[in-house]
GROMACS .gro file of C-alpha atoms in nm:
model
  444
    1MET     CA    1  -1.482   0.328   1.623
    2ILE     CA    2  -1.387   0.311   1.993
    3LEU     CA    3  -1.602   0.002   2.042
    4ARG     CA    4  -1.437  -0.157   1.739
    5LEU     CA    5  -1.090  -0.095   1.878
    6VAL     CA    6  -1.189  -0.235   2.215
    7ALA     CA    7  -1.329  -0.545   2.051
    8LEU     CA    8  -1.011  -0.587   1.851
    9ALA     CA    9  -0.799  -0.550   2.161
   10LEU     CA   10  -0.999  -0.824   2.334
   11LEU     CA   11  -0.951  -1.051   2.036
   12VAL     CA   12  -0.579  -0.989   2.029
   13ALA     CA   13  -0.549  -1.067   2.399
   14ALA     CA   14  -0.691  -1.413   2.332
   15SER     CA   15  -0.513  -1.464   2.001
   16LEU     CA   16  -0.244  -1.702   1.893
   17THR     CA   17   0.076  -1.504   1.840
   18VAL     CA   18   0.325  -1.635   1.586
   19PRO     CA   19   0.696  -1.543   1.567
   20LEU     CA   20   0.692  -1.305   1.276
   21PRO     CA   21   1.002  -1.138   1.137
   22ALA     CA   22   1.099  -0.792   1.256
   23GLY     CA   23   1.014  -0.475   1.066
   24ALA     CA   24   1.304  -0.526   0.825
   25ALA     CA   25   1.398  -0.858   0.669
   26THR     CA   26   1.570  -1.003   0.363
   27GLY     CA   27   1.456  -1.242   0.095
   28GLN     CA   28   1.709  -1.445  -0.099
   29ALA     CA   29   1.716  -1.501  -0.474
   30LEU     CA   30   1.687  -1.851  -0.612
   31THR     CA   31   2.005  -1.960  -0.787
   32ALA     CA   32   2.007  -2.081  -1.147
   33ALA     CA   33   2.037  -2.436  -1.018
   34GLN     CA   34   1.738  -2.387  -0.790
   35LEU     CA   35   1.528  -2.231  -1.067
   36ALA     CA   36   1.608  -2.533  -1.283
   37GLN     CA   37   1.448  -2.755  -1.018
   38VAL     CA   38   1.114  -2.571  -1.040
   39ARG     CA   39   0.883  -2.781  -1.252
   40PRO     CA   40   0.785  -2.598  -1.572
   41LEU     CA   41   0.431  -2.519  -1.679
   42ALA     CA   42   0.254  -2.706  -1.959
   43PHE     CA   43  -0.051  -2.562  -2.137
   44THR     CA   44  -0.370  -2.755  -2.217
   45SER     CA   45  -0.627  -2.586  -2.444
   46THR     CA   46  -1.003  -2.607  -2.391
   47MET     CA   47  -1.079  -2.388  -2.693
   48PRO     CA   48  -1.242  -2.669  -2.899
   49GLU     CA   49  -1.481  -2.745  -2.611
   50ARG     CA   50  -1.561  -2.373  -2.569
   51ASP     CA   51  -1.630  -2.314  -2.936
   52ALA     CA   52  -1.849  -2.624  -2.958
   53VAL     CA   53  -2.082  -2.488  -2.691
   54ALA     CA   54  -2.177  -2.181  -2.893
   55THR     CA   55  -2.269  -2.393  -3.195
   56THR     CA   56  -2.471  -2.661  -3.013
   57LEU     CA   57  -2.626  -2.500  -2.702
   58PRO     CA   58  -2.846  -2.190  -2.641
   59VAL     CA   59  -2.584  -1.957  -2.496
   60THR     CA   60  -2.524  -1.613  -2.647
   61LYS     CA   61  -2.173  -1.482  -2.698
   62VAL     CA   62  -2.144  -1.122  -2.576
   63ARG     CA   63  -1.868  -0.869  -2.535
   64MET     CA   64  -1.743  -0.681  -2.232
   65ASN     CA   65  -1.977  -0.385  -2.288
   66ALA     CA   66  -2.279  -0.609  -2.221
   67VAL     CA   67  -2.126  -0.730  -1.896
   68ILE     CA   68  -2.034  -0.394  -1.743
   69ALA     CA   69  -2.369  -0.228  -1.819
   70GLY     CA   70  -2.611  -0.226  -1.526
   71GLY     CA   71  -2.604  -0.473  -1.241
   72TYR     CA   72  -2.515  -0.359  -0.890
   73ALA     CA   73  -2.352  -0.034  -0.773
   74THR     CA   74  -2.059   0.038  -0.544
   75ARG     CA   75  -2.078   0.267  -0.242
   76ALA     CA   76  -1.830   0.528  -0.124
   77LEU     CA   77  -1.567   0.408   0.124
   78CYS     CA   78  -1.770   0.305   0.427
   79HIS     CA   79  -1.512   0.140   0.657
   80PRO     CA   80  -1.182   0.259   0.807
   81THR     CA   81  -0.895   0.191   0.566
   82ASP     CA   82  -0.641   0.122   0.845
   83LEU     CA   83  -0.381   0.291   0.624
   84HIS     CA   84  -0.093   0.477   0.786
   85VAL     CA   85   0.084   0.615   0.482
   86SER     CA   86   0.068   0.969   0.341
   87VAL     CA   87  -0.068   0.905  -0.008
   88GLN     CA   88  -0.388   0.989  -0.191
   89VAL     CA   89  -0.638   0.706  -0.145
   90SER     CA   90  -0.960   0.625  -0.330
   91GLY     CA   91  -1.171   0.314  -0.355
   92PHE     CA   92  -1.513   0.177  -0.276
   93CYS     CA   93  -1.734  -0.046  -0.067
   94TRP     CA   94  -1.945  -0.317  -0.227
   95ASP     CA   95  -2.321  -0.293  -0.202
   96GLY     CA   96  -2.483  -0.397   0.126
   97THR     CA   97  -2.514  -0.765   0.035
   98ASP     CA   98  -2.165  -0.817  -0.106
   99ASP     CA   99  -2.015  -0.620   0.183
  100THR     CA  100  -2.106  -0.884   0.440
  101THR     CA  101  -2.200  -1.202   0.256
  102ALA     CA  102  -2.048  -1.527   0.380
  103ASN     CA  103  -2.138  -1.696   0.050
  104TRP     CA  104  -1.852  -1.524  -0.132
  105PHE     CA  105  -1.506  -1.391  -0.037
  106PRO     CA  106  -1.293  -1.154  -0.255
  107GLN     CA  107  -0.947  -1.285  -0.344
  108GLY     CA  108  -0.768  -1.133  -0.644
  109ILE     CA  109  -0.761  -0.794  -0.817
  110THR     CA  110  -0.659  -0.660  -1.157
  111GLY     CA  111  -0.813  -0.434  -1.421
  112SER     CA  112  -0.781  -0.231  -1.736
  113GLY     CA  113  -0.472  -0.057  -1.600
  114ASP     CA  114  -0.294  -0.391  -1.637
  115GLY     CA  115  -0.462  -0.452  -1.974
  116MET     CA  116  -0.284  -0.375  -2.300
  117ASN     CA  117   0.037  -0.194  -2.205
  118GLY     CA  118   0.193   0.010  -1.933
  119SER     CA  119   0.132   0.350  -2.097
  120VAL     CA  120  -0.242   0.319  -2.159
  121LEU     CA  121  -0.476   0.347  -1.862
  122TYR     CA  122  -0.793   0.252  -2.046
  123PRO     CA  123  -0.686  -0.014  -2.296
  124PRO     CA  124  -0.925  -0.094  -2.580
  125CYS     CA  125  -1.083  -0.432  -2.526
  126ASP     CA  126  -1.361  -0.591  -2.725
  127GLY     CA  127  -1.666  -0.380  -2.656
  128CYS     CA  128  -1.526  -0.157  -2.381
  129ALA     CA  129  -1.278   0.084  -2.540
  130GLY     CA  130  -1.190   0.377  -2.319
  131ARG     CA  131  -1.330   0.231  -1.997
  132LYS     CA  132  -1.154   0.208  -1.661
  133ILE     CA  133  -1.246  -0.131  -1.520
  134VAL     CA  134  -1.153  -0.303  -1.195
  135ALA     CA  135  -1.181  -0.683  -1.184
  136VAL     CA  136  -1.202  -0.882  -0.858
  137SER     CA  137  -1.214  -1.260  -0.817
  138TRP     CA  138  -1.424  -1.430  -0.546
  139ARG     CA  139  -1.435  -1.782  -0.404
  140SER     CA  140  -1.748  -1.943  -0.267
  141GLY     CA  141  -1.773  -1.975   0.112
  142ALA     CA  142  -1.878  -2.264   0.332
  143SER     CA  143  -2.230  -2.121   0.362
  144HIS     CA  144  -2.277  -2.121  -0.017
  145GLU     CA  145  -2.504  -2.396  -0.150
  146TYR     CA  146  -2.208  -2.524  -0.351
  147GLY     CA  147  -1.979  -2.518  -0.046
  148ALA     CA  148  -1.636  -2.366   0.014
  149ASN     CA  149  -1.407  -2.326  -0.288
  150ARG     CA  150  -1.654  -2.504  -0.518
  151LEU     CA  151  -1.750  -2.203  -0.729
  152ALA     CA  152  -1.562  -1.897  -0.856
  153ARG     CA  153  -1.667  -1.566  -1.003
  154VAL     CA  154  -1.508  -1.244  -1.127
  155THR     CA  155  -1.669  -0.903  -1.073
  156PHE     CA  156  -1.615  -0.630  -1.333
  157VAL     CA  157  -1.656  -0.277  -1.195
  158ASP     CA  158  -1.675   0.021  -1.432
  159VAL     CA  159  -1.506   0.304  -1.239
  160THR     CA  160  -1.468   0.534  -1.543
  161GLY     CA  161  -1.703   0.786  -1.381
  162GLY     CA  162  -1.561   0.743  -1.031
  163THR     CA  163  -1.542   0.476  -0.765
  164ALA     CA  164  -1.866   0.558  -0.578
  165GLY     CA  165  -2.187   0.450  -0.750
  166ALA     CA  166  -1.989   0.255  -1.009
  167PRO     CA  167  -2.187  -0.021  -1.184
  168TYR     CA  168  -2.064  -0.375  -1.145
  169ARG     CA  169  -2.167  -0.726  -1.236
  170HIS     CA  170  -2.063  -1.077  -1.128
  171VAL     CA  171  -1.960  -1.335  -1.388
  172VAL     CA  172  -1.925  -1.704  -1.297
  173LEU     CA  173  -1.613  -1.885  -1.422
  174VAL     CA  174  -1.690  -2.208  -1.606
  175GLU     CA  175  -1.499  -2.485  -1.778
  176PRO     CA  176  -1.625  -2.616  -2.114
  177ASP     CA  177  -1.605  -2.996  -2.102
  178GLY     CA  178  -1.756  -3.149  -2.416
  179SER     CA  179  -2.045  -3.298  -2.219
  180ALA     CA  180  -2.414  -3.275  -2.307
  181GLU     CA  181  -2.442  -2.990  -2.053
  182GLY     CA  182  -2.154  -2.810  -2.227
  183PHE     CA  183  -1.975  -2.675  -1.923
  184HIS     CA  184  -1.946  -2.702  -1.545
  185GLU     CA  185  -1.844  -2.490  -1.246
  186ILE     CA  186  -1.478  -2.444  -1.158
  187ALA     CA  187  -1.402  -2.566  -0.807
  188THR     CA  188  -1.124  -2.335  -0.693
  189HIS     CA  189  -1.008  -2.086  -0.431
  190ALA     CA  190  -0.975  -1.824  -0.712
  191ASP     CA  191  -0.667  -1.686  -0.537
  192GLY     CA  192  -0.537  -1.419  -0.773
  193ILE     CA  193  -0.605  -1.270  -1.117
  194SER     CA  194  -0.420  -1.068  -1.377
  195TRP     CA  195  -0.548  -0.905  -1.699
  196TYR     CA  196  -0.299  -0.911  -1.988
  197GLY     CA  197  -0.410  -0.810  -2.336
  198ASN     CA  198  -0.738  -0.990  -2.397
  199LYS     CA  199  -0.655  -1.267  -2.148
  200LEU     CA  200  -0.742  -1.311  -1.782
  201PHE     CA  201  -0.511  -1.534  -1.576
  202VAL     CA  202  -0.659  -1.689  -1.262
  203VAL     CA  203  -0.420  -1.864  -1.024
  204THR     CA  204  -0.583  -2.134  -0.819
  205GLY     CA  205  -0.314  -2.252  -0.585
  206GLY     CA  206  -0.509  -2.286  -0.264
  207ASP     CA  207  -0.304  -2.429   0.021
  208PRO     CA  208  -0.301  -2.807   0.062
  209ASP     CA  209  -0.260  -2.755   0.436
  210VAL     CA  210  -0.570  -2.537   0.465
  211SER     CA  211  -0.815  -2.561   0.178
  212GLY     CA  212  -0.876  -2.733  -0.151
  213GLY     CA  213  -0.777  -2.597  -0.486
  214ASP     CA  214  -0.679  -2.739  -0.822
  215ARG     CA  215  -0.335  -2.573  -0.831
  216LEU     CA  216  -0.353  -2.441  -1.185
  217ILE     CA  217  -0.313  -2.118  -1.377
  218ARG     CA  218  -0.642  -2.093  -1.567
  219VAL     CA  219  -0.681  -1.868  -1.874
  220PHE     CA  220  -0.993  -1.687  -2.000
  221ASP     CA  221  -1.065  -1.476  -2.309
  222LEU     CA  222  -1.208  -1.135  -2.215
  223THR     CA  223  -1.359  -1.091  -2.560
  224HIS     CA  224  -1.584  -1.396  -2.520
  225PHE     CA  225  -1.852  -1.405  -2.248
  226TRP     CA  226  -2.172  -1.610  -2.247
  227ARG     CA  227  -2.512  -1.469  -2.161
  228MET     CA  228  -2.727  -1.727  -1.983
  229ASN     CA  229  -3.094  -1.773  -2.072
  230SER     CA  230  -3.184  -1.840  -1.707
  231THR     CA  231  -3.090  -1.664  -1.383
  232THR     CA  232  -3.332  -1.859  -1.163
  233SER     CA  233  -3.140  -2.187  -1.150
  234GLY     CA  234  -2.843  -2.275  -0.930
  235ASN     CA  235  -2.729  -2.528  -1.190
  236VAL     CA  236  -2.414  -2.466  -1.396
  237GLY     CA  237  -2.455  -2.591  -1.753
  238CYS     CA  238  -2.736  -2.646  -2.003
  239VAL     CA  239  -3.017  -2.891  -1.934
  240GLY     CA  240  -3.329  -2.917  -2.147
  241GLY     CA  241  -3.255  -2.593  -2.330
  242VAL     CA  242  -3.203  -2.400  -2.004
  243CYS     CA  243  -2.850  -2.263  -1.967
  244SER     CA  244  -2.755  -2.125  -1.626
  245ALA     CA  245  -2.450  -2.031  -1.421
  246ALA     CA  246  -2.551  -2.047  -1.053
  247TYR     CA  247  -2.806  -1.763  -1.081
  248SER     CA  248  -2.564  -1.533  -1.267
  249GLY     CA  249  -2.664  -1.373  -1.595
  250PHE     CA  250  -2.317  -1.427  -1.743
  251ALA     CA  251  -2.043  -1.687  -1.754
  252LEU     CA  252  -1.680  -1.658  -1.862
  253PRO     CA  253  -1.560  -1.982  -2.027
  254GLN     CA  254  -1.205  -2.104  -1.981
  255ILE     CA  255  -0.987  -2.138  -2.291
  256GLY     CA  256  -0.706  -2.339  -2.132
  257TYR     CA  257  -0.490  -2.394  -1.827
  258TYR     CA  258  -0.129  -2.430  -1.717
  259ARG     CA  259  -0.023  -2.711  -1.485
  260LEU     CA  260   0.310  -2.810  -1.339
  261GLY     CA  261   0.474  -3.068  -1.561
  262PRO     CA  262   0.482  -3.357  -1.514
  263PRO     CA  263   0.129  -3.318  -1.369
  264SER     CA  264   0.156  -3.279  -0.995
  265VAL     CA  265  -0.009  -3.112  -0.698
  266CYS     CA  266   0.174  -2.812  -0.556
  267VAL     CA  267   0.331  -2.830  -0.212
  268SER     CA  268   0.385  -2.507  -0.015
  269LEU     CA  269   0.756  -2.426   0.030
  270ASP     CA  270   0.858  -2.721  -0.191
  271LEU     CA  271   1.110  -2.588  -0.442
  272ALA     CA  272   1.007  -2.812  -0.731
  273ARG     CA  273   0.629  -2.780  -0.688
  274PRO     CA  274   0.537  -2.418  -0.613
  275CYS     CA  275   0.184  -2.312  -0.525
  276PHE     CA  276   0.031  -2.008  -0.693
  277ASN     CA  277  -0.168  -1.803  -0.443
  278GLY     CA  278  -0.128  -1.454  -0.585
  279VAL     CA  279  -0.040  -1.313  -0.925
  280SER     CA  280   0.041  -0.972  -1.071
  281LEU     CA  281   0.173  -0.819  -1.390
  282ASP     CA  282   0.519  -0.664  -1.419
  283ARG     CA  283   0.568  -0.449  -1.732
  284SER     CA  284   0.912  -0.314  -1.642
  285GLY     CA  285   1.148  -0.459  -1.900
  286ALA     CA  286   1.015  -0.777  -2.059
  287ASP     CA  287   0.656  -0.847  -1.951
  288HIS     CA  288   0.622  -1.107  -1.676
  289LEU     CA  289   0.363  -1.259  -1.449
  290THR     CA  290   0.476  -1.265  -1.088
  291THR     CA  291   0.331  -1.543  -0.871
  292VAL     CA  292   0.355  -1.559  -0.493
  293GLU     CA  293   0.307  -1.851  -0.257
  294TYR     CA  294   0.116  -1.863   0.072
  295LYS     CA  295   0.212  -2.081   0.366
  296ARG     CA  296  -0.004  -2.083   0.677
  297GLY     CA  297   0.191  -1.979   0.985
  298ALA     CA  298   0.524  -1.942   0.805
  299SER     CA  299   0.749  -1.733   0.584
  300GLY     CA  300   0.954  -1.863   0.293
  301GLY     CA  301   0.688  -1.855   0.020
  302LYS     CA  302   0.838  -1.843  -0.327
  303ILE     CA  303   0.809  -1.539  -0.553
  304LEU     CA  304   0.849  -1.644  -0.917
  305ARG     CA  305   0.859  -1.451  -1.245
  306TRP     CA  306   0.715  -1.616  -1.556
  307PRO     CA  307   0.773  -1.469  -1.907
  308LEU     CA  308   0.481  -1.345  -2.118
  309ASP     CA  309   0.440  -1.339  -2.495
  310SER     CA  310   0.283  -1.009  -2.604
  311LEU     CA  311   0.184  -1.157  -2.942
  312THR     CA  312  -0.040  -1.425  -2.793
  313ALA     CA  313  -0.106  -1.270  -2.450
  314LEU     CA  314  -0.011  -1.609  -2.306
  315LEU     CA  315   0.294  -1.727  -2.116
  316LYS     CA  316   0.608  -1.760  -2.329
  317THR     CA  317   0.730  -2.113  -2.388
  318GLY     CA  318   1.089  -2.228  -2.418
  319SER     CA  319   1.238  -2.449  -2.689
  320ASP     CA  320   1.087  -2.750  -2.512
  321GLY     CA  321   0.736  -2.608  -2.540
  322LEU     CA  322   0.715  -2.549  -2.164
  323VAL     CA  323   0.716  -2.231  -1.955
  324HIS     CA  324   1.010  -2.188  -1.717
  325PRO     CA  325   1.052  -1.925  -1.444
  326THR     CA  326   1.316  -1.666  -1.522
  327GLU     CA  327   1.377  -1.537  -1.170
  328GLY     CA  328   1.269  -1.602  -0.813
  329TRP     CA  329   1.314  -1.529  -0.444
  330THR     CA  330   1.198  -1.658  -0.108
  331SER     CA  331   0.981  -1.420   0.094
  332PRO     CA  332   1.052  -1.324   0.456
  333VAL     CA  333   0.687  -1.212   0.496
  334TRP     CA  334   0.471  -1.453   0.692
  335GLU     CA  335   0.152  -1.585   0.531
  336LEU     CA  336   0.230  -1.409   0.203
  337GLN     CA  337  -0.094  -1.334   0.017
  338GLY     CA  338   0.001  -1.113  -0.277
  339GLY     CA  339   0.281  -0.914  -0.431
  340VAL     CA  340   0.356  -0.678  -0.717
  341PHE     CA  341   0.682  -0.554  -0.871
  342THR     CA  342   0.800  -0.291  -1.116
  343GLY     CA  343   1.167  -0.228  -1.186
  344GLY     CA  344   1.358  -0.266  -0.863
  345ASN     CA  345   1.060  -0.195  -0.636
  346GLY     CA  346   0.783  -0.411  -0.501
  347ILE     CA  347   0.504  -0.439  -0.246
  348LEU     CA  348   0.416  -0.760  -0.061
  349VAL     CA  349   0.093  -0.831   0.130
  350GLY     CA  350   0.095  -1.051   0.438
  351LEU     CA  351   0.095  -1.056   0.815
  352CYS     CA  352   0.226  -0.750   0.997
  353PRO     CA  353   0.579  -0.752   1.140
  354ASP     CA  354   0.655  -0.837   1.500
  355GLY     CA  355   0.951  -0.667   1.664
  356ALA     CA  356   1.119  -0.336   1.594
  357PRO     CA  357   0.963  -0.110   1.490
  358ALA     CA  358   0.647  -0.227   1.665
  359VAL     CA  359   0.322  -0.133   1.495
  360SER     CA  360   0.224   0.058   1.806
  361TYR     CA  361  -0.103   0.209   1.681
  362MET     CA  362  -0.251  -0.136   1.619
  363PRO     CA  363  -0.441  -0.303   1.904
  364GLY     CA  364  -0.190  -0.513   2.094
  365GLY     CA  365   0.104  -0.350   1.916
  366THR     CA  366   0.214  -0.667   1.737
  367ALA     CA  367   0.096  -0.885   1.453
  368SER     CA  368  -0.155  -1.139   1.577
  369ILE     CA  369  -0.400  -1.400   1.462
  370SER     CA  370  -0.739  -1.468   1.617
  371GLY     CA  371  -0.942  -1.742   1.455
  372ASP     CA  372  -0.990  -1.641   1.092
  373TYR     CA  373  -0.891  -1.280   1.163
  374ARG     CA  374  -0.551  -1.172   1.029
  375LYS     CA  375  -0.386  -0.836   1.086
  376SER     CA  376  -0.255  -0.744   0.742
  377CYS     CA  377   0.024  -0.511   0.631
  378LEU     CA  378   0.191  -0.392   0.313
  379HIS     CA  379   0.568  -0.436   0.301
  380ARG     CA  380   0.801  -0.226   0.085
  381VAL     CA  381   1.051  -0.423  -0.124
  382THR     CA  382   1.374  -0.313  -0.289
  383ILE     CA  383   1.556  -0.558  -0.515
  384SER     CA  384   1.934  -0.532  -0.480
  385ALA     CA  385   2.137  -0.415  -0.779
  386ASP     CA  386   2.262  -0.768  -0.842
  387ARG     CA  387   1.904  -0.904  -0.806
  388GLY     CA  388   2.034  -1.132  -0.531
  389THR     CA  389   1.823  -1.013  -0.238
  390LEU     CA  390   1.493  -0.849  -0.147
  391ASP     CA  391   1.520  -0.577   0.117
  392VAL     CA  392   1.179  -0.586   0.287
  393HIS     CA  393   1.044  -0.320   0.528
  394TYR     CA  394   0.710  -0.260   0.694
  395MET     CA  395   0.503  -0.003   0.501
  396THR     CA  396   0.152   0.027   0.651
  397THR     CA  397  -0.137  -0.164   0.794
  398VAL     CA  398  -0.433  -0.234   0.565
  399PRO     CA  399  -0.782  -0.378   0.619
  400ALA     CA  400  -0.790  -0.722   0.779
  401ASN     CA  401  -0.730  -1.033   0.570
  402ALA     CA  402  -0.588  -0.837   0.276
  403GLN     CA  403  -0.539  -1.057  -0.028
  404ASN     CA  404  -0.385  -0.931  -0.352
  405VAL     CA  405  -0.249  -0.618  -0.519
  406SER     CA  406  -0.223  -0.483  -0.873
  407TYR     CA  407  -0.007  -0.197  -1.005
  408TRP     CA  408  -0.121   0.021  -1.298
  409PRO     CA  409   0.182   0.206  -1.445
  410ALA     CA  410  -0.014   0.464  -1.645
  411SER     CA  411  -0.199   0.596  -1.339
  412GLY     CA  412   0.055   0.505  -1.070
  413GLU     CA  413  -0.220   0.330  -0.875
  414VAL     CA  414  -0.179   0.029  -0.647
  415TRP     CA  415  -0.511  -0.153  -0.617
  416LEU     CA  416  -0.575  -0.368  -0.309
  417VAL     CA  417  -0.859  -0.600  -0.206
  418ASN     CA  418  -0.937  -0.766   0.128
  419GLU     CA  419  -1.187  -1.038   0.213
  420PHE     CA  420  -1.282  -0.984   0.578
  421ARG     CA  421  -1.660  -0.970   0.625
  422GLY     CA  422  -1.664  -0.898   0.997
  423ASP     CA  423  -1.886  -1.055   1.258
  424TYR     CA  424  -1.600  -1.264   1.398
  425ALA     CA  425  -1.742  -1.386   1.730
  426GLY     CA  426  -2.002  -1.110   1.686
  427ALA     CA  427  -1.744  -0.850   1.787
  428TYR     CA  428  -1.742  -0.606   1.494
  429GLY     CA  429  -1.870  -0.544   1.144
  430SER     CA  430  -1.726  -0.577   0.798
  431ASP     CA  431  -1.424  -0.386   0.673
  432ARG     CA  432  -1.436  -0.535   0.322
  433LEU     CA  433  -1.293  -0.272   0.083
  434VAL     CA  434  -1.130  -0.215  -0.253
  435LEU     CA  435  -0.862   0.054  -0.229
  436ALA     CA  436  -0.644   0.244  -0.478
  437LEU     CA  437  -0.325   0.408  -0.345
  438ASN     CA  438  -0.139   0.672  -0.545
  439CYS     CA  439   0.204   0.508  -0.555
  440PRO     CA  440   0.399   0.576  -0.878
  441ASN     CA  441   0.669   0.317  -0.940
  442LEU     CA  442   0.571   0.158  -0.606
  443SER     CA  443   0.773   0.429  -0.431
  444CYS     CA  444   0.519   0.568  -0.187
   0.00000   0.00000   0.00000
């Protein structure tokens, strides 16, 4: 631990420091006129292409219970959590390979506590009634044979019996396309995910300044997985009767996607064309998806609320057939990665604050960047009574390069995932973790 802190201190000394906001800051609500400028979302279905695959190609439709049985196993927490908050904490490490691989990087987190409704912790889903499941999205890394952001997967972890030794399995995300092969890989950063009813939303905003990304909200049906008949091929699709999904035993086919209308590429901090880098579910009042926007080296990312339709488990359209945001704010947190809200409270994930109060127990005492290393913090949020401002305060440090958060009302848990695999400049090892903080109503 001492060696790790020394190594971190050396990195900070050589790091690029950015002018982050102080420990307390304010985010401003978007006015009705500003919300009207945000381009709405239009839905395109890929259900016909998905259903055609099962009738013409040798894939086997399976349910969730087949996916969560067997596979790999988690380990007990094996790295420092870097938390400085007095709450009960649980969680897990991935197995030895997933803990340090540079082929894949965790991005988003959700689970059965989002699922069906806010009062049921283990919602019944097709084939997995009564199970407590954590779901994490991953993007492919530069060292992957497909290359960076060219492949995406979701890992389903069955933590019903506890977080240590929990079975988990990876499922590759695919897009049915009506071709002879039936489907292809989804090239995306796989930024954030949210489980609502039987649907899984995957936001793929990327950052046009940093990485690729198709800037969509993709939708998947969690009652419809495909079992592959080959796990020895890196191909994605069916060729000559062999159906494979980049060595994975299972694939999850897309049923549709939302895109800004008219079709356009997102632009970070552009009011009309928001990027979607994180997503979470808010069940306080009318159900909403909350999306957050990342901007490298800056604050001001937009936080937007999009209405959900509980009857279809899809986004709710207006009279024009499009989905419009109902509320929004700008974030004072630099390099915003994720955020979650319930009622008047929220938690944002991003760079740590610089200024007063200084985060004195962190090496260097301030928020810093060194190469791909990011010091990450959680920030408490209180929405003003008139919904006009976000009062944002430093909450705690978390493991480096923290990504997204999910809040489960029935258990009061805040789930957090980070991507950092260690080995930056050979200085220290991985601190890749999945954590659950006891934080009822986000008031911890």
